[in-house]
Amino acid sequence: THPFKVSIALFGATGDLSRRKLLPSIFHLFQEGSLKDDFALIAVGRRDITDDDFREIARNAISENGKLETLEGLDLFLTHVHYVRLSITESDTYSSLKNKFEDIERTLDTGGNRLFYLAMPPQYFTDITDNLRISGITETKGSKKLIIEKPFGKDYDSAYKLNEEISKSFQEHEIYRIDHYLGKEMVQNIEVIRFSNSLFEPLWNNHYISNVQITSSESLGVLDRAEYYERSGAVRDMFQNHMLQVVSLLGMEPPVSLNSNDIREEKIKVLKSLRKVEAEDVRKYFVRGQYDEGTADGEYVKSYREEENVSESSNTPTFIAARLFIDNFRWAGVPFYVRTGKRMKNKETKIVVEFKEVPMNLYYQNESDDRLAKNLLVIRIQPNESITLHLNVKDYAGEQDTKEIKLSYSVDPTDLARTVDAYENLIFDCLDGDATNFTHYEELMNAWSFVDPVNAVWENDPASFPNYRSGSNGPVKSSLLLSKDGFKWWDV
Ligand code: BG6
């Protein structure tokens, strides 16, 4: 029930993510009343600044966010914001944070509910959770929750260890592992489209679907994140988490209920059913790429290897395309093609579900191509949010028997303006105790098991990079991946 009563400690409060997404999201929750009188935000940092200094940082960050319609309530919001200085790795400095929580809890009726948000580089995760426990901050009469950013480990083993360590301070139901794609409205819409219409579910299987395509391309390059990205690459940065989450939502069986455990259980089954990848499969069905110079948004841009803090001979992929199979009754034989890359032609995330052809074509199409247009269901996640169904109808002009039409729904702009960001949805859900749209431990571990062999092959085998121009659709081999099977990436 809201308004939520809570103190939120934000680690990494002056960082990029906090300024661009988290502070505006938390402010918007305050603006629309989910957070109110009995709420405090404690920014935690290493810098020696005052409450007022931080409030100024927050004010600027929030004012610069293009999606907020008004700044009404900002002054009042800032009176709920505090700053605490500590040294992440030194447990005795955490008394400052403990005192701050206690001060707040004496004056506000937060119920002792404490949320810890780690918007920090992963090397600090366990120092923080350990020190929160050692300093007694995790002992509270209210609830305690941890929101943790990715990357959660770099492979199966490190994720296992990280989890062991965090589990000393937080139980699984208190850990909210962020995958911000799960906060996107259109990603959440996948389930609604599938399970609230009788139209799709009967066709949603290997009898009627020939293949599924998921594309998440960005025109941006690595920006100033090379230090992180060099260790992560497209596989860990996008594929292991965001892309596999979308695959599991598309592939899952109908859940018993919308209860978080029921949904997660079905998603886990999909990840478990992913066909295991052998070294040889990586060479055949996985394509890696790294961007060369080229153009992005009309301007010249340099190659990945020329970016700051990137090694001249970097073997880090900035692009991955893959063909996956979900080996179960529903999906046996249906390829799921997934691709994601930086410095590509467009910024766009979309899903294309391609249906099989009718058993026999009775209609004349045109001289060059007598095949009917394919039935496609296109789910656009961003930047535009829409759902389009491609169908054949009678061609009134009479030059051919049929023509392709598109039935389309675009999300209303006023609905789009309801939240400032996917993060707002996720912070709300966490406060509400709803873990559905966070990554469960089992999902995480199954996803790592799946991608570990890919990283193992690629990391031990230097690629001939760069192999795609900035502003293109990625390496040529990514098209071959589909053409070998008689398909193509739909440019729709
Ligand atoms: C993040 C990745 O998780 O997702 C970034 O770390 C990437 O590298 C971003 O740019 C893409 O998110 P979105 O919401 O813009 O598709």
Coordinates of C-alpha atoms and ligand atoms in Angstrom, one line a residue:
T1 CA 0.0 0.0 0.0
H2 CA 1.2 3.5 -0.7
P3 CA 2.4 6.1 0.0
F4 CA 5.3 3.8 1.0
K5 CA 6.9 4.4 4.3
V6 CA 10.6 3.9 3.8
S7 CA 14.1 5.3 4.0
I8 CA 16.1 4.6 0.8
A9 CA 19.9 4.6 1.0
L10 CA 21.3 5.3 -2.5
F11 CA 24.9 4.2 -3.0
G12 CA 26.4 5.8 -6.0
A13 CA 24.1 8.8 -5.7
T14 CA 26.3 11.2 -7.7
G15 CA 27.0 8.7 -10.5
D16 CA 25.6 8.7 -14.0
L17 CA 22.8 6.2 -13.5
S18 CA 21.5 8.1 -10.4
R19 CA 21.6 11.4 -12.1
R20 CA 20.0 10.3 -15.3
K21 CA 17.5 7.8 -14.1
L22 CA 17.2 7.1 -10.4
L23 CA 16.8 10.5 -8.9
P24 CA 14.2 11.6 -11.6
S25 CA 12.4 8.3 -11.0
I26 CA 12.3 8.6 -7.2
F27 CA 11.2 12.3 -7.6
H28 CA 8.4 11.3 -9.9
L29 CA 7.2 8.7 -7.4
F30 CA 7.1 11.5 -4.9
Q31 CA 5.3 13.8 -7.3
E32 CA 2.5 11.3 -8.0
G33 CA 2.1 10.4 -4.3
S34 CA 3.7 6.9 -4.0
L35 CA 6.3 8.4 -1.7
K36 CA 5.1 11.1 0.7
D37 CA 5.7 12.4 4.2
D38 CA 7.2 9.2 5.7
F39 CA 9.9 8.9 3.2
A40 CA 13.6 9.8 3.2
L41 CA 16.3 9.5 0.6
I42 CA 19.9 9.1 1.9
A43 CA 22.5 9.7 -0.7
V44 CA 25.6 7.8 0.2
G45 CA 29.0 8.8 -1.1
R46 CA 32.7 9.2 -0.5
R47 CA 32.8 12.9 -1.3
D48 CA 33.0 15.5 1.5
I49 CA 29.9 17.4 0.7
T50 CA 26.9 18.7 2.7
D51 CA 23.2 17.9 2.5
D52 CA 22.7 21.2 0.7
D53 CA 25.5 20.4 -1.8
F54 CA 23.9 17.1 -2.7
R55 CA 20.4 18.7 -2.9
E56 CA 21.8 21.0 -5.5
I57 CA 23.2 18.0 -7.5
A58 CA 19.8 16.3 -7.2
R59 CA 18.0 19.4 -8.2
N60 CA 20.1 19.8 -11.4
A61 CA 19.8 16.1 -12.2
I62 CA 16.1 16.2 -11.9
S63 CA 15.6 19.5 -13.7
E64 CA 17.7 18.2 -16.7
N65 CA 15.5 15.2 -17.1
G66 CA 13.5 15.7 -20.3
K67 CA 10.6 13.5 -19.4
L68 CA 9.3 15.3 -16.4
E69 CA 6.4 17.5 -17.3
T70 CA 6.8 19.8 -14.3
L71 CA 9.1 20.3 -11.4
E72 CA 6.2 20.9 -9.0
G73 CA 7.0 19.6 -5.5
L74 CA 10.8 19.6 -6.1
D75 CA 11.6 21.9 -3.1
L76 CA 9.5 19.8 -0.8
F77 CA 11.0 16.6 -2.2
L78 CA 14.5 17.9 -1.5
T79 CA 13.7 18.4 2.2
H80 CA 13.4 14.6 2.3
V81 CA 16.9 14.2 0.8
H82 CA 20.1 13.8 2.9
Y83 CA 23.7 13.1 2.3
V84 CA 25.9 10.7 4.2
R85 CA 29.6 10.3 3.7
L86 CA 31.3 7.0 4.3
S87 CA 34.1 4.9 2.9
I88 CA 32.6 1.9 1.2
T89 CA 35.3 -0.6 2.3
E90 CA 35.6 0.5 6.0
S91 CA 32.9 -0.8 8.2
D92 CA 33.5 1.6 11.1
T93 CA 32.6 4.5 8.8
Y94 CA 29.1 3.1 8.4
S95 CA 28.1 4.4 11.8
S96 CA 27.3 7.7 10.0
L97 CA 24.7 5.9 7.9
K98 CA 23.4 4.0 10.9
N99 CA 22.9 7.2 12.8
K100 CA 21.2 8.8 9.8
F101 CA 18.7 6.0 9.6
E102 CA 18.0 6.2 13.3
D103 CA 17.6 10.0 13.2
I104 CA 15.1 9.7 10.3
E105 CA 13.2 6.9 12.0
R106 CA 12.8 9.1 15.1
T107 CA 11.2 11.8 13.2
L108 CA 9.4 10.1 10.4
D109 CA 7.0 7.1 10.6
T110 CA 9.0 4.9 8.1
G111 CA 8.2 1.7 10.0
G112 CA 11.9 1.0 10.1
N113 CA 11.7 0.0 6.4
R114 CA 15.1 0.3 4.8
L115 CA 15.9 -0.1 1.1
F116 CA 19.5 -0.2 -0.1
Y117 CA 20.1 0.7 -3.7
L118 CA 23.5 -0.2 -5.0
A119 CA 24.1 1.9 -8.1
M120 CA 27.8 1.1 -7.9
P121 CA 30.5 -0.8 -9.8
P122 CA 30.2 -4.5 -9.0
Q123 CA 33.5 -4.7 -7.2
Y124 CA 31.9 -2.9 -4.3
F125 CA 28.8 -5.0 -3.9
T126 CA 30.0 -7.4 -1.3
D127 CA 31.9 -4.7 0.7
I128 CA 28.7 -2.8 1.0
T129 CA 26.4 -5.8 2.0
D130 CA 29.0 -7.1 4.4
N131 CA 29.5 -3.7 6.0
L132 CA 25.8 -3.0 6.2
R133 CA 25.5 -6.2 8.2
I134 CA 28.6 -5.7 10.4
S135 CA 27.6 -2.2 11.3
G136 CA 24.1 -3.5 12.3
I137 CA 22.3 -1.4 9.7
T138 CA 20.5 -4.5 8.3
E139 CA 18.9 -5.1 11.7
T140 CA 15.7 -3.2 11.7
K141 CA 12.2 -3.6 13.0
G142 CA 10.9 -3.0 9.5
S143 CA 11.6 -4.6 6.2
K144 CA 15.0 -4.6 4.5
K145 CA 15.5 -4.8 0.8
L146 CA 18.5 -4.7 -1.5
I147 CA 18.3 -3.4 -5.1
I148 CA 21.4 -4.4 -7.0
E149 CA 22.5 -3.3 -10.5
K150 CA 24.1 -5.6 -13.1
P151 CA 26.5 -7.1 -13.8
F152 CA 25.7 -9.8 -11.2
G153 CA 29.0 -11.7 -11.6
K154 CA 30.8 -12.3 -14.9
D155 CA 30.1 -16.0 -15.3
Y156 CA 28.4 -18.8 -13.4
D157 CA 31.1 -19.3 -10.8
S158 CA 31.5 -15.6 -9.9
A159 CA 27.8 -15.1 -9.7
Y160 CA 27.5 -18.1 -7.4
K161 CA 30.2 -16.7 -5.1
L162 CA 28.7 -13.2 -5.2
N163 CA 25.3 -14.5 -4.2
E164 CA 26.8 -16.6 -1.4
E165 CA 28.4 -13.5 0.0
I166 CA 25.3 -11.3 -0.4
S167 CA 23.2 -14.0 1.2
K168 CA 25.0 -13.4 4.5
S169 CA 23.2 -10.1 4.7
F170 CA 20.0 -10.5 2.6
Q171 CA 17.7 -13.4 1.9
E172 CA 16.6 -14.2 -1.7
H173 CA 13.2 -12.6 -1.2
E174 CA 15.0 -9.4 -0.1
I175 CA 17.2 -9.2 -3.1
Y176 CA 16.0 -7.3 -6.2
R177 CA 18.3 -7.8 -9.1
I178 CA 17.6 -5.2 -11.7
D179 CA 17.2 -5.9 -15.3
H180 CA 15.8 -2.6 -16.5
Y181 CA 14.3 -4.2 -19.7
L182 CA 11.8 -5.8 -17.4
G183 CA 10.6 -2.4 -16.3
K184 CA 9.8 -1.4 -19.9
E185 CA 6.1 -1.2 -20.5
M186 CA 6.3 -3.0 -23.9
V187 CA 8.3 -5.8 -22.4
Q188 CA 5.7 -6.2 -19.8
N189 CA 3.2 -6.1 -22.5
I190 CA 4.5 -9.3 -24.1
E191 CA 2.7 -11.4 -21.4
V192 CA -0.5 -9.4 -21.7
I193 CA -0.6 -9.7 -25.4
R194 CA 0.0 -13.5 -25.2
F195 CA -2.2 -14.3 -22.2
S196 CA -5.2 -12.0 -22.6
N197 CA -6.0 -12.7 -26.2
S198 CA -7.4 -16.0 -27.4
L199 CA -6.0 -15.1 -30.8
F200 CA -2.3 -15.8 -30.3
E201 CA -1.9 -18.5 -27.8
P202 CA -3.3 -21.3 -30.0
L203 CA -0.8 -20.3 -32.7
W204 CA 2.1 -19.6 -30.3
N205 CA 4.1 -22.8 -31.0
N206 CA 6.1 -24.7 -33.6
H207 CA 3.0 -25.6 -35.6
Y208 CA 2.4 -22.0 -36.7
I209 CA 5.5 -20.0 -35.9
S210 CA 8.5 -20.4 -38.2
N211 CA 10.9 -18.2 -36.3
V212 CA 11.2 -15.4 -33.8
Q213 CA 13.5 -12.4 -34.1
I214 CA 14.7 -10.1 -31.4
T215 CA 16.7 -7.0 -32.2
S216 CA 18.1 -4.5 -29.9
S217 CA 20.3 -2.1 -31.7
E218 CA 21.8 1.2 -30.5
S219 CA 23.4 4.0 -32.4
L220 CA 25.5 5.0 -29.4
G221 CA 29.0 3.7 -29.0
V222 CA 30.6 2.8 -25.7
L223 CA 30.7 6.4 -24.5
D224 CA 32.8 6.8 -21.4
R225 CA 32.2 3.3 -20.1
A226 CA 35.0 1.5 -21.7
E227 CA 36.6 0.4 -18.5
Y228 CA 33.5 -1.5 -17.7
Y229 CA 32.6 -2.5 -21.2
E230 CA 36.1 -3.9 -22.0
R231 CA 35.5 -6.6 -19.4
S232 CA 31.9 -7.2 -20.4
G233 CA 31.2 -6.8 -24.1
A234 CA 27.9 -7.3 -25.7
V235 CA 27.4 -10.8 -24.3
R236 CA 27.5 -9.8 -20.7
D237 CA 26.2 -6.3 -21.2
M238 CA 23.0 -7.0 -23.1
F239 CA 22.7 -10.6 -24.2
Q240 CA 23.0 -12.6 -20.9
N241 CA 20.4 -10.4 -19.2
H242 CA 18.1 -8.2 -21.3
M243 CA 18.0 -10.4 -24.4
L244 CA 17.5 -13.7 -22.6
Q245 CA 14.8 -12.2 -20.5
V246 CA 12.9 -11.2 -23.6
V247 CA 13.4 -14.8 -25.0
S248 CA 12.0 -16.2 -21.8
L249 CA 8.9 -14.0 -21.8
L250 CA 8.2 -14.9 -25.4
G251 CA 8.8 -18.6 -24.8
M252 CA 7.3 -19.2 -21.4
E253 CA 4.2 -21.3 -20.8
P254 CA 1.1 -19.6 -19.4
P255 CA 1.7 -19.2 -15.7
V256 CA -0.7 -20.6 -13.1
S257 CA -1.3 -17.1 -11.9
L258 CA 0.3 -13.7 -12.1
N259 CA 1.9 -14.3 -8.8
S260 CA 5.6 -13.5 -9.0
N261 CA 6.7 -17.1 -8.2
D262 CA 4.4 -18.6 -10.7
I263 CA 5.7 -16.3 -13.5
R264 CA 9.4 -16.8 -12.5
E265 CA 8.9 -20.5 -12.5
E266 CA 7.8 -20.6 -16.1
K267 CA 10.6 -18.2 -17.2
I268 CA 13.2 -20.4 -15.5
K269 CA 11.9 -23.4 -17.4
V270 CA 12.5 -21.6 -20.7
L271 CA 16.1 -20.8 -19.7
K272 CA 16.6 -24.4 -18.6
S273 CA 15.3 -25.6 -22.0
L274 CA 17.7 -23.5 -24.1
R275 CA 19.8 -25.9 -26.1
K276 CA 23.3 -26.1 -24.6
V277 CA 26.0 -24.6 -26.7
E278 CA 29.1 -26.5 -27.6
A279 CA 32.3 -24.8 -28.9
E280 CA 31.5 -25.9 -32.4
D281 CA 28.0 -24.3 -32.2
V282 CA 29.5 -21.0 -31.1
R283 CA 31.4 -20.9 -34.4
K284 CA 28.3 -21.8 -36.4
Y285 CA 25.4 -20.1 -34.7
F286 CA 26.9 -17.1 -32.9
V287 CA 28.3 -14.1 -34.7
R288 CA 30.4 -11.5 -33.0
G289 CA 31.3 -8.1 -34.2
Q290 CA 33.1 -4.9 -33.2
Y291 CA 32.4 -1.5 -34.7
D292 CA 34.7 0.2 -37.1
E293 CA 34.6 3.9 -37.8
G294 CA 31.6 5.2 -39.7
T295 CA 28.7 7.5 -39.1
A296 CA 26.2 7.7 -36.3
D297 CA 23.3 10.1 -36.3
G298 CA 24.9 11.9 -39.3
E299 CA 28.3 12.4 -37.8
Y300 CA 31.7 10.8 -38.3
V301 CA 32.5 8.4 -35.4
K302 CA 35.7 6.5 -34.6
S303 CA 36.1 2.8 -34.3
Y304 CA 35.8 0.9 -30.9
R305 CA 39.5 0.3 -30.7
E306 CA 40.1 4.0 -31.0
E307 CA 37.8 4.8 -28.1
E308 CA 39.3 6.1 -24.8
N309 CA 40.4 3.3 -22.5
V310 CA 40.0 0.6 -25.1
S311 CA 43.0 -1.5 -26.1
E312 CA 44.2 -1.1 -29.7
S313 CA 43.8 -4.8 -30.2
S314 CA 40.7 -5.2 -28.1
N315 CA 38.9 -8.5 -28.7
T316 CA 35.7 -7.3 -27.0
P317 CA 32.5 -7.8 -29.1
T318 CA 30.2 -4.8 -29.4
F319 CA 27.7 -6.9 -31.4
I320 CA 26.3 -10.4 -31.0
A321 CA 23.8 -12.3 -33.1
A322 CA 22.8 -15.8 -32.3
R323 CA 20.4 -18.6 -33.2
L324 CA 18.9 -20.3 -30.2
F325 CA 16.6 -23.2 -29.7
I326 CA 14.2 -23.8 -26.9
D327 CA 14.1 -27.6 -26.7
N328 CA 10.6 -28.3 -25.5
F329 CA 7.3 -29.5 -27.0
R330 CA 6.1 -26.0 -27.8
W331 CA 9.2 -24.7 -29.5
A332 CA 11.1 -27.7 -30.9
G333 CA 12.6 -26.7 -34.2
V334 CA 11.7 -23.0 -34.1
P335 CA 14.8 -20.8 -34.2
F336 CA 14.9 -17.7 -32.1
Y337 CA 17.3 -15.2 -33.6
V338 CA 18.7 -12.6 -31.3
R339 CA 21.0 -9.7 -32.1
T340 CA 22.2 -6.7 -30.3
G341 CA 24.9 -4.2 -31.0
K342 CA 26.3 -0.8 -30.5
R343 CA 26.9 1.8 -33.2
M344 CA 24.3 0.3 -35.5
K345 CA 22.0 2.1 -37.9
N346 CA 19.2 2.8 -35.5
K347 CA 18.3 2.9 -31.9
E348 CA 15.5 0.3 -31.8
T349 CA 14.3 -2.7 -29.9
K350 CA 11.7 -4.9 -31.5
I351 CA 10.4 -8.4 -31.7
V352 CA 9.2 -10.0 -34.9
V353 CA 7.2 -13.2 -34.8
E354 CA 7.1 -14.8 -38.2
F355 CA 4.2 -17.2 -38.8
K356 CA 4.4 -20.1 -41.2
E357 CA 2.8 -19.9 -44.6
V358 CA -0.6 -21.2 -45.4
P359 CA -0.5 -24.8 -46.5
M360 CA -1.2 -23.9 -50.1
N361 CA -1.3 -20.5 -51.9
L362 CA -4.4 -20.0 -54.0
Y363 CA -3.6 -16.4 -54.9
Y364 CA -1.7 -14.6 -57.5
Q365 CA 0.7 -12.1 -56.0
N366 CA 2.7 -10.6 -58.8
E367 CA 5.1 -11.6 -61.6
S368 CA 8.3 -11.4 -59.7
D369 CA 7.0 -13.0 -56.5
D370 CA 4.1 -15.2 -56.3
R371 CA 4.3 -15.8 -52.6
L372 CA 1.9 -14.3 -50.1
A373 CA 3.3 -11.8 -47.7
K374 CA 4.3 -13.4 -44.4
N375 CA 2.1 -12.9 -41.4
L376 CA 4.2 -11.1 -38.9
L377 CA 3.5 -9.9 -35.4
V378 CA 5.8 -7.0 -34.7
I379 CA 6.2 -5.7 -31.1
R380 CA 8.1 -2.5 -31.0
I381 CA 9.6 -1.9 -27.6
Q382 CA 11.4 1.4 -28.3
P383 CA 11.8 4.1 -29.3
N384 CA 8.2 3.9 -30.5
E385 CA 5.9 1.5 -28.7
S386 CA 3.5 -0.3 -31.0
I387 CA 2.1 -3.7 -32.0
T388 CA 1.6 -4.4 -35.7
L389 CA 0.1 -7.4 -37.4
H390 CA 0.9 -8.0 -41.1
L391 CA -1.9 -9.7 -43.0
N392 CA -3.0 -10.3 -46.6
V393 CA -6.3 -8.9 -47.9
K394 CA -7.8 -8.6 -51.3
D395 CA -6.1 -6.2 -53.7
Y396 CA -8.9 -3.8 -54.8
A397 CA -6.8 -2.3 -57.6
G398 CA -6.9 -5.8 -59.1
E399 CA -3.3 -6.0 -60.3
Q400 CA -2.8 -9.0 -58.1
D401 CA -5.1 -11.0 -55.9
T402 CA -3.8 -10.0 -52.5
K403 CA -1.9 -7.2 -50.9
E404 CA -0.3 -6.9 -47.6
I405 CA -1.8 -4.6 -44.9
K406 CA -0.7 -3.8 -41.4
L407 CA -3.0 -3.6 -38.4
S408 CA -1.3 -1.4 -35.9
Y409 CA -1.7 0.0 -32.4
S410 CA 0.6 2.6 -31.1
V411 CA 0.7 3.4 -27.4
D412 CA -0.9 6.8 -26.6
P413 CA 1.6 9.5 -25.9
T414 CA -0.2 10.4 -22.6
D415 CA 0.3 6.8 -21.5
L416 CA 4.0 7.0 -22.4
A417 CA 4.3 10.1 -20.2
R418 CA 3.0 8.3 -17.1
T419 CA 6.5 7.3 -16.0
V420 CA 9.8 8.9 -16.5
D421 CA 11.6 5.7 -17.0
A422 CA 11.6 1.9 -16.7
Y423 CA 13.4 2.4 -13.4
E424 CA 10.4 4.1 -11.9
N425 CA 8.3 1.0 -12.5
L426 CA 10.9 -1.2 -10.9
I427 CA 11.5 1.0 -7.8
F428 CA 7.8 1.1 -7.3
D429 CA 7.5 -2.7 -7.6
C430 CA 10.3 -3.2 -5.1
L431 CA 8.7 -0.9 -2.6
D432 CA 5.5 -2.8 -3.2
G433 CA 7.3 -6.1 -2.5
D434 CA 6.7 -7.3 -6.0
A435 CA 9.7 -9.2 -7.4
T436 CA 8.1 -10.3 -10.6
N437 CA 10.1 -8.0 -12.8
F438 CA 13.4 -8.7 -11.2
T439 CA 15.9 -11.5 -12.0
H440 CA 15.5 -14.5 -9.8
Y441 CA 18.7 -16.3 -8.7
E442 CA 17.7 -19.3 -10.8
E443 CA 17.1 -17.2 -13.9
L444 CA 20.5 -15.6 -13.4
M445 CA 22.4 -18.8 -13.0
N446 CA 20.7 -20.5 -16.0
A447 CA 21.5 -17.5 -18.1
W448 CA 25.1 -17.6 -17.1
S449 CA 25.3 -21.4 -17.8
F450 CA 24.0 -20.7 -21.3
V451 CA 26.4 -17.9 -22.2
D452 CA 29.6 -19.1 -20.4
P453 CA 30.6 -21.4 -23.3
V454 CA 30.2 -18.5 -25.8
N455 CA 32.5 -16.3 -23.8
A456 CA 34.9 -19.2 -23.3
V457 CA 35.3 -19.7 -27.0
W458 CA 35.4 -16.0 -28.0
E459 CA 37.8 -14.9 -25.3
N460 CA 40.3 -17.6 -26.3
D461 CA 40.1 -16.9 -29.9
P462 CA 41.1 -13.4 -31.2
A463 CA 38.7 -12.2 -33.8
S464 CA 39.5 -10.2 -36.9
F465 CA 38.0 -7.0 -35.6
P466 CA 36.7 -4.5 -36.5
N467 CA 34.2 -6.1 -38.8
Y468 CA 31.3 -3.8 -39.2
R469 CA 31.0 -0.1 -40.0
S470 CA 29.4 2.2 -37.5
G471 CA 26.0 3.0 -38.8
S472 CA 25.5 -0.4 -40.4
N473 CA 23.4 -3.4 -39.5
G474 CA 26.3 -5.3 -38.1
P475 CA 28.6 -7.9 -39.6
V476 CA 27.5 -9.6 -42.8
K477 CA 27.6 -12.9 -41.1
S478 CA 24.6 -11.9 -39.0
S479 CA 22.5 -12.1 -42.2
L480 CA 24.0 -15.4 -43.2
L481 CA 22.9 -16.8 -39.9
L482 CA 19.3 -16.5 -41.1
S483 CA 19.7 -17.0 -44.8
K484 CA 21.2 -20.4 -44.2
D485 CA 17.8 -21.4 -42.7
G486 CA 15.9 -19.6 -45.5
F487 CA 15.0 -16.6 -43.4
K488 CA 16.0 -12.9 -43.2
W489 CA 16.1 -10.2 -40.6
W490 CA 12.8 -8.3 -41.1
D491 CA 13.5 -4.7 -41.7
V492 CA 10.0 -3.6 -40.7
Ligands
BG6_1 C1 22.3 -1.3 -20.4 C2 23.7 -1.5 -21.0 O1 22.0 -2.3 -19.5 O2 21.4 -1.2 -21.4 C3 24.1 -0.4 -21.9 O3 24.7 -1.6 -20.0 C4 23.0 -0.2 -23.0 O4 25.3 -0.7 -22.6 C5 21.6 -0.1 -22.3 O5 23.3 1.0 -23.7 C6 20.5 -0.1 -23.3 O6 19.3 0.2 -22.6 P1 18.1 0.9 -23.4 O7 17.1 1.0 -22.3 O8 18.6 2.2 -23.9 O9 17.8 -0.1 -24.5

